[in-house]
Amino acid sequence: MVPKCANEYWKRMSNPIKLVLPYGVERKVNWTKRGENIWLEQSWEKVVELCGLSYEWLLTFDYNGMSRFEVKVYDTNTLRVAYYKEYDVENNKDVDDDDDDDEFVQEHFKRKKTNTDLKCWTPG
């Protein structure tokens, strides 16, 4: 649900919006307004797949201007899920981002699949 104070911003928001996923890849997602709610639609399923989202996880969307939102993902314990970018050992460098090639993203940007394997930030 969108806070009432944010409703004015949605009148000026482009469609699609840009979501910056936790590992830096940017995806365009269409939205519609239904009553007081904003629904993410076209391309949202791809975001769910790329982030490996699970039922009851919490997402926050930090607005960065120009219709761009940084997505932060929290598990059922409200711990922020740490995503990582794999390292290219053969070439001794980080794998480059390529937000237009979904196969590249799926192959090189992965989140560990079980909660016991998640690297999560904890206050300490």
XYZ file of C-alpha atoms in Angstrom:
124
model
C 0.000 0.000 0.000
C 1.260 3.445 -0.887
C 1.244 6.104 1.860
C -1.279 8.886 1.154
C 1.467 11.512 1.124
C 3.092 9.668 -1.816
C -0.016 9.714 -4.023
C 0.946 13.073 -5.577
C 4.254 11.616 -6.787
C 2.515 8.831 -8.707
C 0.663 11.388 -10.832
C 4.044 12.429 -12.287
C 5.624 8.955 -12.367
C 6.566 7.504 -15.738
C 5.282 4.113 -16.775
C 7.259 1.888 -16.699
C 9.303 2.692 -13.601
C 12.872 1.447 -13.144
C 13.695 -0.909 -10.283
C 17.332 -1.179 -9.234
C 17.663 -4.734 -7.927
C 19.849 -5.498 -4.879
C 22.865 -6.472 -7.006
C 22.692 -3.385 -9.213
C 20.807 -4.634 -12.278
C 18.028 -2.300 -13.416
C 14.666 -3.618 -14.664
C 11.726 -1.709 -16.143
C 8.357 -2.629 -14.623
C 4.905 -1.326 -15.561
C 2.478 -0.242 -12.854
C -1.216 0.584 -12.487
C -3.103 2.448 -9.783
C -6.171 0.693 -8.377
C -7.913 2.757 -5.737
C -5.258 3.713 -3.187
C -2.884 0.916 -4.236
C -0.109 0.725 -6.818
C 0.248 -2.647 -8.557
C 3.466 -3.705 -10.266
C 2.558 -5.693 -13.348
C 4.329 -6.272 -16.644
C 7.890 -7.590 -16.031
C 7.301 -7.905 -12.255
C 7.373 -11.719 -12.514
C 10.914 -11.458 -13.910
C 11.990 -9.356 -10.907
C 10.546 -12.005 -8.564
C 12.490 -14.694 -10.420
C 15.778 -12.774 -10.614
C 15.685 -11.916 -6.895
C 14.522 -15.391 -5.851
C 11.746 -13.841 -3.772
C 9.890 -16.039 -1.305
C 6.406 -15.773 0.181
C 6.138 -13.355 3.138
C 9.427 -11.583 2.390
C 9.380 -7.811 2.814
C 10.443 -5.401 0.073
C 11.172 -1.702 0.398
C 11.413 0.681 -2.523
C 13.643 3.736 -2.000
C 12.786 6.461 -4.518
C 15.900 7.888 -6.193
C 14.177 10.363 -8.529
C 13.564 10.075 -12.274
C 11.133 7.134 -11.726
C 13.917 4.930 -10.259
C 13.486 2.855 -7.111
C 16.166 0.919 -5.248
C 14.739 -2.420 -4.112
C 15.781 -3.850 -0.741
C 14.781 -7.402 0.203
C 14.213 -8.738 3.736
C 13.476 -12.352 4.701
C 10.790 -13.558 7.137
C 13.073 -12.676 10.075
C 13.313 -9.118 8.682
C 16.996 -9.611 7.972
C 18.166 -7.941 4.790
C 19.010 -10.569 2.185
C 22.550 -10.170 0.884
C 22.930 -10.793 -2.826
C 26.334 -11.248 -4.310
C 27.989 -10.869 -7.652
C 30.090 -13.842 -8.661
C 33.757 -13.315 -9.324
C 35.275 -14.330 -12.655
C 38.283 -16.338 -11.420
C 39.703 -17.067 -14.887
C 39.953 -13.383 -15.808
C 40.613 -12.151 -12.243
C 37.793 -9.585 -12.343
C 34.203 -8.988 -11.265
C 31.493 -10.051 -13.690
C 30.141 -7.013 -15.598
C 26.516 -5.910 -15.210
C 24.336 -6.290 -18.313
C 20.758 -5.290 -17.580
C 19.521 -6.108 -21.099
C 20.496 -9.789 -21.115
C 18.370 -11.900 -18.766
C 20.351 -15.088 -19.433
C 23.540 -13.310 -18.361
C 21.842 -12.087 -15.203
C 20.477 -15.522 -14.332
C 23.837 -17.186 -14.910
C 26.114 -14.712 -13.143
C 23.995 -13.068 -10.455
C 22.677 -15.597 -8.003
C 21.295 -15.670 -4.514
C 21.786 -18.745 -2.414
C 18.490 -20.620 -2.368
C 18.094 -21.796 1.235
C 17.590 -19.594 4.266
C 20.417 -21.362 6.094
C 22.828 -20.356 3.339
C 21.793 -16.697 3.110
C 24.435 -14.140 3.928
C 22.509 -11.556 5.909
C 23.601 -8.374 7.585
C 22.982 -8.385 11.297
C 23.533 -5.493 13.674
C 26.458 -6.051 15.890
